[in-house]
């Protein structure tokens, strides 16, 4: 795959004088031409990368990420055009919107009722699957990066917490095992530990932001409790208020006869909750996820009854456009030269091992018996919780933007190590889970 993408990059290099000329010509007066050129490159690279890895039995997100890595490191051959993409403000904004849409879409795939119905096993699996990887990630950072701040160590732990719901669900669906007892535990736990992971992200990010702003020069237990309270309070408050408000809001919107009202109101609902989340000091993705979680099919019944599509269907084309931008840009910002720095590959290996072992331990949270009184397949549960996918990248992206005393909390070398962990955990899950589930037949 890498060879193919390098070949594609080489073809683009042939036209480099024209690319530079187009960019230079448009920059002084109107950046639109440059931005649309960047978008064309990103989308083509995303689709080529996604197609290749899907033919190899891997999720498309992995190909999009690797496509970005290749484009972002073509400069090692002396061709630097793609470097401008990773630093373009318009592309960065679209990537951030892609993150919000992604979390909104993930939330739409679940409901509050489903979250409440998941069993004790799912909750225990999720809890162990957050605590153990967080501790292992923190420990790996403290051991291998002794000169970094405790906040960097904590953020490394946070990046290992969540599970990629989308990747796990896709694998189970492809294997036609999505309705098994173990699959229900995995998917329920993945949703719960994503929420827990988002809370940890909010707590760690909030602490770092407070320290970076010079608020007291440190963090008290009261400060941590306040951040936890804000995170939990926002999620609970948003869910309660949203469940009450959403039927009224969409009932009123359904009285409009113009087309596109459902999509406009749905996205506005997402963006307002994302803004509220940001306003109280949490990551905007927390609000976007909560918005998707609140909205259910019955909210749109009046729209669907008159022949319109569901909100999830309407959002999908937007997601198809924006979400790959995020993954490619994340790959673009991965500097392969940092892999040559002392300790980066060691750190990546330690984080990957911590990511795998942490989720294997969580399999012991599944209690009782499985279907037909059979023993629960705890190995498959643990393997299904391994992939970090887009969630790990989202966490890494948030960390890359946090600053204390003018220094980034997650520097390029550490960021690259996190990306390696994401790639490895995403790649190994499909074959391992397929082997484990087939073993248990």
Short mmCIF file of C-alpha atoms in Angstrom, two decimals:
data_model
loop_
_atom_site.label_atom_id
_atom_site.label_comp_id
_atom_site.label_asym_id
_atom_site.label_seq_id
_atom_site.Cartn_x
_atom_site.Cartn_y
_atom_site.Cartn_z
CA UNK A 1 0.00 0.00 0.00
CA UNK A 2 2.74 2.45 0.97
CA UNK A 3 4.48 1.79 -2.35
CA UNK A 4 1.25 2.52 -4.21
CA UNK A 5 0.67 5.76 -2.32
CA UNK A 6 4.25 6.82 -2.92
CA UNK A 7 3.67 6.22 -6.62
CA UNK A 8 0.55 8.41 -6.48
CA UNK A 9 2.54 11.10 -4.71
CA UNK A 10 5.22 10.80 -7.40
CA UNK A 11 2.61 11.46 -10.09
CA UNK A 12 1.55 14.57 -8.23
CA UNK A 13 5.19 15.61 -8.03
CA UNK A 14 5.38 15.57 -11.83
CA UNK A 15 2.90 18.41 -11.84
CA UNK A 16 4.58 20.24 -8.97
CA UNK A 17 5.37 23.41 -10.97
CA UNK A 18 1.70 23.73 -11.84
CA UNK A 19 0.62 23.00 -8.26
CA UNK A 20 2.96 25.62 -6.88
CA UNK A 21 1.91 28.08 -9.56
CA UNK A 22 -1.76 27.52 -8.77
CA UNK A 23 -1.17 28.00 -5.08
CA UNK A 24 1.03 31.06 -5.54
CA UNK A 25 -1.41 32.63 -8.00
CA UNK A 26 -4.38 32.30 -5.70
CA UNK A 27 -2.80 33.14 -2.36
CA UNK A 28 -2.46 36.94 -2.70
CA UNK A 29 -6.12 37.66 -3.56
CA UNK A 30 -8.29 34.64 -2.79
CA UNK A 31 -7.38 31.47 -0.94
CA UNK A 32 -10.42 29.58 -2.27
CA UNK A 33 -8.51 28.11 -5.19
CA UNK A 34 -5.76 26.84 -2.92
CA UNK A 35 -8.18 25.34 -0.41
CA UNK A 36 -10.20 23.46 -3.02
CA UNK A 37 -6.97 22.10 -4.51
CA UNK A 38 -5.95 20.88 -1.05
CA UNK A 39 -9.37 19.30 -0.57
CA UNK A 40 -9.12 17.49 -3.90
CA UNK A 41 -5.74 16.04 -2.92
CA UNK A 42 -6.97 15.01 0.53
CA UNK A 43 -10.15 13.33 -0.71
CA UNK A 44 -8.40 11.47 -3.55
CA UNK A 45 -5.68 10.26 -1.19
CA UNK A 46 -8.31 9.19 1.39
CA UNK A 47 -10.28 7.15 -1.14
CA UNK A 48 -7.19 5.50 -2.63
CA UNK A 49 -5.88 4.59 0.80
CA UNK A 50 -9.28 3.41 2.03
CA UNK A 51 -9.87 1.27 -1.06
CA UNK A 52 -6.51 -0.46 -0.76
CA UNK A 53 -6.82 -1.38 2.91
CA UNK A 54 -10.44 -2.48 2.57
CA UNK A 55 -9.35 -4.92 -0.15
CA UNK A 56 -6.84 -6.20 2.38
CA UNK A 57 -9.62 -6.73 4.92
CA UNK A 58 -8.85 -3.66 7.05
CA UNK A 59 -11.10 -0.69 7.95
CA UNK A 60 -10.95 2.29 5.59
CA UNK A 61 -9.91 4.63 8.40
CA UNK A 62 -6.52 2.95 8.47
CA UNK A 63 -5.94 3.66 4.77
CA UNK A 64 -6.97 7.29 5.19
CA UNK A 65 -4.51 7.70 8.02
CA UNK A 66 -1.67 6.02 6.11
CA UNK A 67 -2.43 8.08 3.02
CA UNK A 68 -1.92 11.20 5.12
CA UNK A 69 1.31 9.82 6.56
CA UNK A 70 2.68 9.24 3.06
CA UNK A 71 1.66 12.69 1.77
CA UNK A 72 2.97 14.36 4.89
CA UNK A 73 6.39 12.83 4.46
CA UNK A 74 6.92 13.28 0.71
CA UNK A 75 8.95 16.32 1.77
CA UNK A 76 11.71 13.92 2.77
CA UNK A 77 12.33 13.57 -0.98
CA UNK A 78 12.55 17.35 -1.39
CA UNK A 79 8.98 18.00 -2.57
CA UNK A 80 7.43 20.26 0.06
CA UNK A 81 4.07 21.20 -1.49
CA UNK A 82 2.03 18.98 0.82
CA UNK A 83 3.56 20.59 3.91
CA UNK A 84 1.37 23.63 3.29
CA UNK A 85 -1.78 21.49 3.66
CA UNK A 86 -1.07 20.48 7.22
CA UNK A 87 -0.70 24.12 8.28
CA UNK A 88 -3.63 25.57 6.32
CA UNK A 89 -6.18 27.21 8.66
CA UNK A 90 -9.18 26.40 6.44
CA UNK A 91 -8.26 22.73 6.18
CA UNK A 92 -7.67 22.63 9.93
CA UNK A 93 -11.16 24.03 10.55
CA UNK A 94 -12.74 21.46 8.23
CA UNK A 95 -10.84 18.72 10.05
CA UNK A 96 -12.22 19.97 13.37
CA UNK A 97 -15.73 19.98 11.92
CA UNK A 98 -15.08 16.43 10.75
CA UNK A 99 -14.36 15.40 14.34
CA UNK A 100 -17.64 16.92 15.55
CA UNK A 101 -19.63 15.21 12.79
CA UNK A 102 -17.90 11.91 13.50
CA UNK A 103 -18.80 11.97 17.22
CA UNK A 104 -22.32 13.16 16.39
CA UNK A 105 -22.73 10.26 13.98
CA UNK A 106 -21.38 7.75 16.53
CA UNK A 107 -23.88 9.14 19.05
CA UNK A 108 -26.73 8.77 16.55
CA UNK A 109 -25.93 5.06 16.26
CA UNK A 110 -26.69 4.62 19.97
CA UNK A 111 -29.53 5.77 22.21
CA UNK A 112 -29.92 6.66 25.86
CA UNK A 113 -32.19 3.64 26.25
CA UNK A 114 -29.52 1.31 24.88
CA UNK A 115 -26.98 2.77 27.26
CA UNK A 116 -29.33 2.16 30.19
CA UNK A 117 -30.14 -1.39 29.09
CA UNK A 118 -26.57 -2.67 28.82
CA UNK A 119 -25.85 -5.13 31.56
CA UNK A 120 -23.56 -5.11 34.54
CA UNK A 121 -20.98 -6.99 32.48
CA UNK A 122 -20.74 -4.20 29.92
CA UNK A 123 -20.29 -1.62 32.68
CA UNK A 124 -17.59 -3.64 34.45
CA UNK A 125 -15.79 -4.39 31.18
CA UNK A 126 -15.86 -0.69 30.30
CA UNK A 127 -14.68 0.43 33.74
CA UNK A 128 -11.76 -1.98 33.85
CA UNK A 129 -11.03 -1.16 30.20
CA UNK A 130 -10.59 2.49 31.12
CA UNK A 131 -8.78 2.27 34.47
CA UNK A 132 -6.13 -0.29 33.53
CA UNK A 133 -5.06 1.22 30.16
CA UNK A 134 -5.01 4.69 31.74
CA UNK A 135 -2.70 3.47 34.50
CA UNK A 136 -0.49 1.54 32.07
CA UNK A 137 -0.24 4.51 29.69
CA UNK A 138 0.63 6.88 32.52
CA UNK A 139 3.23 4.40 33.77
CA UNK A 140 4.77 3.97 30.33
CA UNK A 141 5.07 7.74 29.99
CA UNK A 142 6.58 8.18 33.44
CA UNK A 143 9.09 5.41 32.75
CA UNK A 144 10.16 6.34 29.23
CA UNK A 145 9.66 10.12 29.36
CA UNK A 146 10.94 11.04 32.82
CA UNK A 147 11.75 14.61 31.74
CA UNK A 148 8.22 15.32 30.52
CA UNK A 149 5.58 16.80 32.81
CA UNK A 150 3.12 14.71 34.76
CA UNK A 151 0.45 16.20 32.51
CA UNK A 152 2.04 14.61 29.44
CA UNK A 153 2.08 11.26 31.26
CA UNK A 154 -1.58 11.65 32.19
CA UNK A 155 -2.53 12.49 28.63
CA UNK A 156 -0.75 9.40 27.34
CA UNK A 157 -2.91 7.39 29.70
CA UNK A 158 -6.03 9.17 28.45
CA UNK A 159 -5.27 8.27 24.81
CA UNK A 160 -5.42 4.56 25.70
CA UNK A 161 -8.81 4.63 27.41
CA UNK A 162 -11.45 4.54 24.72
CA UNK A 163 -12.37 1.87 22.17
CA UNK A 164 -13.30 2.62 18.56
CA UNK A 165 -16.99 1.72 18.46
CA UNK A 166 -17.12 2.07 14.69
CA UNK A 167 -14.22 -0.27 13.96
CA UNK A 168 -15.36 -2.94 16.42
CA UNK A 169 -18.95 -2.82 15.16
CA UNK A 170 -17.77 -3.06 11.54
CA UNK A 171 -15.66 -6.14 12.28
CA UNK A 172 -18.50 -7.89 14.14
CA UNK A 173 -20.94 -7.07 11.34
CA UNK A 174 -18.60 -8.35 8.64
CA UNK A 175 -18.16 -11.59 10.58
CA UNK A 176 -21.95 -11.87 11.04
CA UNK A 177 -21.50 -12.11 14.80
CA UNK A 178 -22.97 -8.76 15.81
CA UNK A 179 -25.93 -10.40 17.61
CA UNK A 180 -23.95 -12.76 19.83
CA UNK A 181 -23.89 -12.36 23.61
CA UNK A 182 -20.20 -11.40 23.55
CA UNK A 183 -20.82 -8.87 20.78
CA UNK A 184 -23.52 -7.15 22.81
CA UNK A 185 -21.15 -6.89 25.77
CA UNK A 186 -18.38 -5.54 23.54
CA UNK A 187 -20.54 -2.91 21.86
CA UNK A 188 -22.23 -1.88 25.10
CA UNK A 189 -18.87 -1.59 26.87
CA UNK A 190 -17.34 0.28 23.92
CA UNK A 191 -20.06 2.92 24.11
CA UNK A 192 -19.72 3.24 27.90
CA UNK A 193 -15.94 3.47 27.90
CA UNK A 194 -16.09 6.06 25.12
CA UNK A 195 -18.20 8.18 27.48
CA UNK A 196 -15.78 7.48 30.33
CA UNK A 197 -12.88 8.25 28.02
CA UNK A 198 -14.47 11.56 27.01
CA UNK A 199 -14.86 12.44 30.70
CA UNK A 200 -11.20 11.59 31.35
CA UNK A 201 -10.25 13.64 28.30
CA UNK A 202 -12.29 16.54 29.67
CA UNK A 203 -10.70 16.21 33.11
CA UNK A 204 -7.10 15.91 31.90
CA UNK A 205 -7.56 18.57 29.21
CA UNK A 206 -9.26 20.89 31.69
CA UNK A 207 -6.47 20.51 34.22
CA UNK A 208 -3.81 21.18 31.59
CA UNK A 209 -5.71 24.21 30.28
CA UNK A 210 -6.04 25.60 33.81
CA UNK A 211 -2.34 25.12 34.50
CA UNK A 212 -1.43 26.63 31.13
CA UNK A 213 -3.52 29.68 31.99
CA UNK A 214 -1.58 30.08 35.24
CA UNK A 215 -4.53 29.42 37.49
CA UNK A 216 -2.81 28.86 40.77
CA UNK A 217 0.24 27.18 39.30
CA UNK A 218 -1.13 23.78 40.22
CA UNK A 219 -4.22 21.67 40.56
CA UNK A 220 -6.11 21.01 43.77
CA UNK A 221 -8.41 18.11 44.50
CA UNK A 222 -11.23 20.65 44.54
CA UNK A 223 -10.23 21.74 41.04
CA UNK A 224 -10.23 18.16 39.80
CA UNK A 225 -13.61 17.55 41.44
CA UNK A 226 -14.95 20.67 39.73
CA UNK A 227 -13.81 19.45 36.32
CA UNK A 228 -15.25 15.98 36.92
CA UNK A 229 -18.47 17.59 38.13
CA UNK A 230 -18.65 19.76 35.02
CA UNK A 231 -18.05 16.79 32.73
CA UNK A 232 -20.56 14.50 34.41
CA UNK A 233 -23.01 17.33 35.03
CA UNK A 234 -22.89 18.43 31.43
CA UNK A 235 -23.44 14.93 30.05
CA UNK A 236 -26.23 14.10 32.49
CA UNK A 237 -27.80 17.56 32.21
CA UNK A 238 -27.58 17.57 28.43
CA UNK A 239 -29.14 14.11 28.22
CA UNK A 240 -32.00 14.96 30.59
CA UNK A 241 -32.70 18.35 29.03
CA UNK A 242 -32.23 16.99 25.52
CA UNK A 243 -34.62 14.08 26.02
CA UNK A 244 -37.25 16.61 27.17
CA UNK A 245 -36.44 19.29 24.58
CA UNK A 246 -35.77 17.24 21.43
CA UNK A 247 -39.37 16.06 20.80
CA UNK A 248 -40.66 19.63 21.15
CA UNK A 249 -37.89 21.07 18.98
CA UNK A 250 -38.30 18.60 16.14
CA UNK A 251 -42.08 18.63 16.46
CA UNK A 252 -42.00 22.39 15.88
CA UNK A 253 -39.47 22.03 13.04
CA UNK A 254 -41.68 19.45 11.32
CA UNK A 255 -44.28 22.17 10.71
CA UNK A 256 -41.88 23.80 8.22
CA UNK A 257 -42.61 22.63 4.70
CA UNK A 258 -39.28 23.52 3.09
CA UNK A 259 -36.73 20.79 2.37
CA UNK A 260 -33.62 20.37 4.49
CA UNK A 261 -35.19 21.47 7.78
CA UNK A 262 -34.40 18.19 9.57
CA UNK A 263 -30.72 18.32 8.65
CA UNK A 264 -30.43 22.01 9.55
CA UNK A 265 -32.07 21.55 12.96
CA UNK A 266 -30.14 18.35 13.69
CA UNK A 267 -26.77 19.92 12.91
CA UNK A 268 -27.68 23.07 14.82
CA UNK A 269 -28.56 20.90 17.81
CA UNK A 270 -25.16 19.23 17.53
CA UNK A 271 -23.23 22.49 17.16
CA UNK A 272 -25.04 24.24 20.02
CA UNK A 273 -24.26 21.40 22.42
CA UNK A 274 -20.67 21.37 21.14
CA UNK A 275 -20.47 25.11 21.83
CA UNK A 276 -21.97 24.72 25.31
CA UNK A 277 -19.45 21.98 26.04
CA UNK A 278 -16.61 24.23 24.93
CA UNK A 279 -18.08 27.21 26.82
CA UNK A 280 -17.88 25.41 30.17
CA UNK A 281 -14.35 24.19 29.47
CA UNK A 282 -14.91 20.73 28.01
CA UNK A 283 -13.92 19.43 24.59
CA UNK A 284 -16.55 20.26 21.93
CA UNK A 285 -16.65 16.59 20.92
CA UNK A 286 -18.29 15.81 24.29
CA UNK A 287 -21.28 17.95 23.30
CA UNK A 288 -21.41 16.53 19.78
CA UNK A 289 -21.48 12.98 21.13
CA UNK A 290 -24.19 13.87 23.66
CA UNK A 291 -26.30 15.47 20.91
CA UNK A 292 -26.17 12.31 18.81
CA UNK A 293 -26.95 10.15 21.82
CA UNK A 294 -30.08 12.17 22.64
CA UNK A 295 -31.63 12.08 19.18
CA UNK A 296 -33.62 8.98 18.25
CA UNK A 297 -35.67 7.89 15.26
CA UNK A 298 -39.01 8.77 16.83
CA UNK A 299 -37.94 12.43 16.92
CA UNK A 300 -38.00 12.43 13.11
CA UNK A 301 -41.19 10.43 12.55
CA UNK A 302 -43.08 13.42 11.13
CA UNK A 303 -40.31 14.05 8.60
CA UNK A 304 -40.00 10.39 7.64
CA UNK A 305 -43.80 10.11 7.41
CA UNK A 306 -43.86 12.64 4.60
CA UNK A 307 -41.12 10.87 2.65
CA UNK A 308 -37.92 12.44 3.98
CA UNK A 309 -34.83 10.53 5.11
CA UNK A 310 -33.78 10.00 8.72
CA UNK A 311 -31.21 12.36 10.23
CA UNK A 312 -28.58 9.62 10.27
CA UNK A 313 -29.05 9.12 6.52
CA UNK A 314 -28.88 12.87 5.87
CA UNK A 315 -25.69 13.29 7.92
CA UNK A 316 -23.90 10.43 6.18
CA UNK A 317 -22.89 12.35 3.00
CA UNK A 318 -21.52 15.19 5.15
CA UNK A 319 -19.60 12.66 7.20
CA UNK A 320 -18.29 11.03 4.02
CA UNK A 321 -16.86 14.41 3.00
CA UNK A 322 -15.56 15.83 6.29
CA UNK A 323 -14.44 12.85 8.37
CA UNK A 324 -11.73 11.59 5.95
CA UNK A 325 -10.26 15.11 6.00
CA UNK A 326 -9.64 14.69 9.72
CA UNK A 327 -7.90 11.34 9.32
CA UNK A 328 -5.73 12.44 6.40
CA UNK A 329 -4.73 15.65 8.20
CA UNK A 330 -3.84 13.63 11.30
CA UNK A 331 -1.64 11.46 9.13
CA UNK A 332 -0.12 14.52 7.44
CA UNK A 333 1.01 15.77 10.84
CA UNK A 334 2.88 12.55 11.57
CA UNK A 335 6.55 13.27 11.00
CA UNK A 336 8.39 10.04 10.18
CA UNK A 337 11.67 11.77 10.99
CA UNK A 338 10.63 11.77 14.61
CA UNK A 339 10.77 7.96 14.52
CA UNK A 340 14.53 8.24 14.30
CA UNK A 341 14.68 10.16 17.56
CA UNK A 342 15.92 8.13 20.51
CA UNK A 343 13.12 6.33 22.29
CA UNK A 344 10.19 7.03 19.93
CA UNK A 345 9.81 3.47 18.66
CA UNK A 346 10.36 2.18 22.19
CA UNK A 347 7.61 4.49 23.46
CA UNK A 348 5.32 3.41 20.60
CA UNK A 349 5.96 -0.23 21.45
CA UNK A 350 5.29 0.35 25.14
CA UNK A 351 2.06 2.24 24.43
CA UNK A 352 0.90 -0.47 22.02
CA UNK A 353 1.61 -3.20 24.56
CA UNK A 354 -0.18 -1.21 27.27
CA UNK A 355 -3.12 -0.64 24.91
CA UNK A 356 -3.46 -4.36 24.16
CA UNK A 357 -2.90 -5.70 27.67
CA UNK A 358 -5.17 -3.10 29.24
CA UNK A 359 -8.13 -4.20 27.15
CA UNK A 360 -7.38 -7.90 27.63
CA UNK A 361 -7.71 -7.47 31.36
CA UNK A 362 -11.13 -5.90 30.91
CA UNK A 363 -12.49 -9.20 29.60
CA UNK A 364 -12.57 -10.45 33.19
CA UNK A 365 -15.31 -7.90 33.90
CA UNK A 366 -17.79 -10.11 32.03
CA UNK A 367 -19.62 -12.07 34.70
CA UNK A 368 -22.05 -14.97 34.69
CA UNK A 369 -22.75 -17.31 31.79
CA UNK A 370 -23.19 -16.72 28.11
CA UNK A 371 -25.95 -17.91 25.81
CA UNK A 372 -27.27 -21.45 26.41
CA UNK A 373 -25.37 -21.54 29.67
CA UNK A 374 -22.00 -21.62 27.93
CA UNK A 375 -18.94 -19.92 29.37
CA UNK A 376 -18.46 -16.32 28.21
CA UNK A 377 -15.74 -15.92 25.60
CA UNK A 378 -13.69 -13.38 27.55
CA UNK A 379 -10.78 -13.54 25.12
CA UNK A 380 -13.00 -12.32 22.26
CA UNK A 381 -14.38 -9.56 24.47
CA UNK A 382 -10.87 -8.36 25.27
CA UNK A 383 -9.77 -8.53 21.63
CA UNK A 384 -12.89 -6.66 20.51
CA UNK A 385 -12.01 -3.79 22.82
CA UNK A 386 -8.47 -3.32 21.44
CA UNK A 387 -8.83 -0.91 18.47
CA UNK A 388 -8.35 2.78 19.27
CA UNK A 389 -8.98 3.98 15.71
CA UNK A 390 -10.49 7.42 15.28
CA UNK A 391 -11.05 7.86 19.04
CA UNK A 392 -7.33 7.58 19.80
CA UNK A 393 -6.58 10.08 17.03
CA UNK A 394 -9.16 12.50 18.38
CA UNK A 395 -7.57 12.32 21.83
CA UNK A 396 -4.08 12.76 20.36
CA UNK A 397 -5.28 15.74 18.32
CA UNK A 398 -6.69 17.41 21.45
CA UNK A 399 -3.41 16.78 23.27
CA UNK A 400 -1.37 18.23 20.42
CA UNK A 401 -3.22 21.52 20.87
CA UNK A 402 -2.63 21.85 24.63
CA UNK A 403 0.17 24.12 25.79
CA UNK A 404 1.84 24.79 29.15
CA UNK A 405 4.39 27.60 29.48
CA UNK A 406 4.64 27.88 25.72
CA UNK A 407 5.48 24.19 25.30
CA UNK A 408 3.17 21.63 23.70
CA UNK A 409 2.07 18.91 26.11
CA UNK A 410 2.29 16.33 23.32
CA UNK A 411 5.29 17.04 21.11
CA UNK A 412 5.63 15.67 17.54
CA UNK A 413 7.67 12.67 18.64
CA UNK A 414 5.12 11.58 21.25
CA UNK A 415 2.28 12.27 18.81
CA UNK A 416 3.95 9.99 16.26
CA UNK A 417 4.27 7.25 18.87
CA UNK A 418 0.54 7.54 19.60
CA UNK A 419 -0.25 7.28 15.88
CA UNK A 420 1.82 4.08 15.64
CA UNK A 421 -0.17 2.67 18.57
CA UNK A 422 -3.44 3.58 16.82
CA UNK A 423 -2.33 1.97 13.55
CA UNK A 424 -1.18 -1.25 15.20
CA UNK A 425 -4.25 -1.69 17.41
CA UNK A 426 -6.52 -0.96 14.45
CA UNK A 427 -4.72 -3.41 12.16
CA UNK A 428 -4.46 -6.38 14.51
CA UNK A 429 -8.06 -6.40 15.74
CA UNK A 430 -9.88 -7.75 12.63
CA UNK A 431 -7.72 -10.85 12.14
CA UNK A 432 -7.41 -11.59 15.87
CA UNK A 433 -11.12 -11.18 16.52
CA UNK A 434 -11.98 -13.31 13.49
CA UNK A 435 -9.68 -16.06 14.77
CA UNK A 436 -11.04 -15.87 18.31
CA UNK A 437 -14.72 -15.91 17.35
CA UNK A 438 -14.24 -18.77 14.91
CA UNK A 439 -12.33 -20.66 17.62
CA UNK A 440 -15.32 -20.40 19.94
CA UNK A 441 -17.88 -21.79 17.48
#
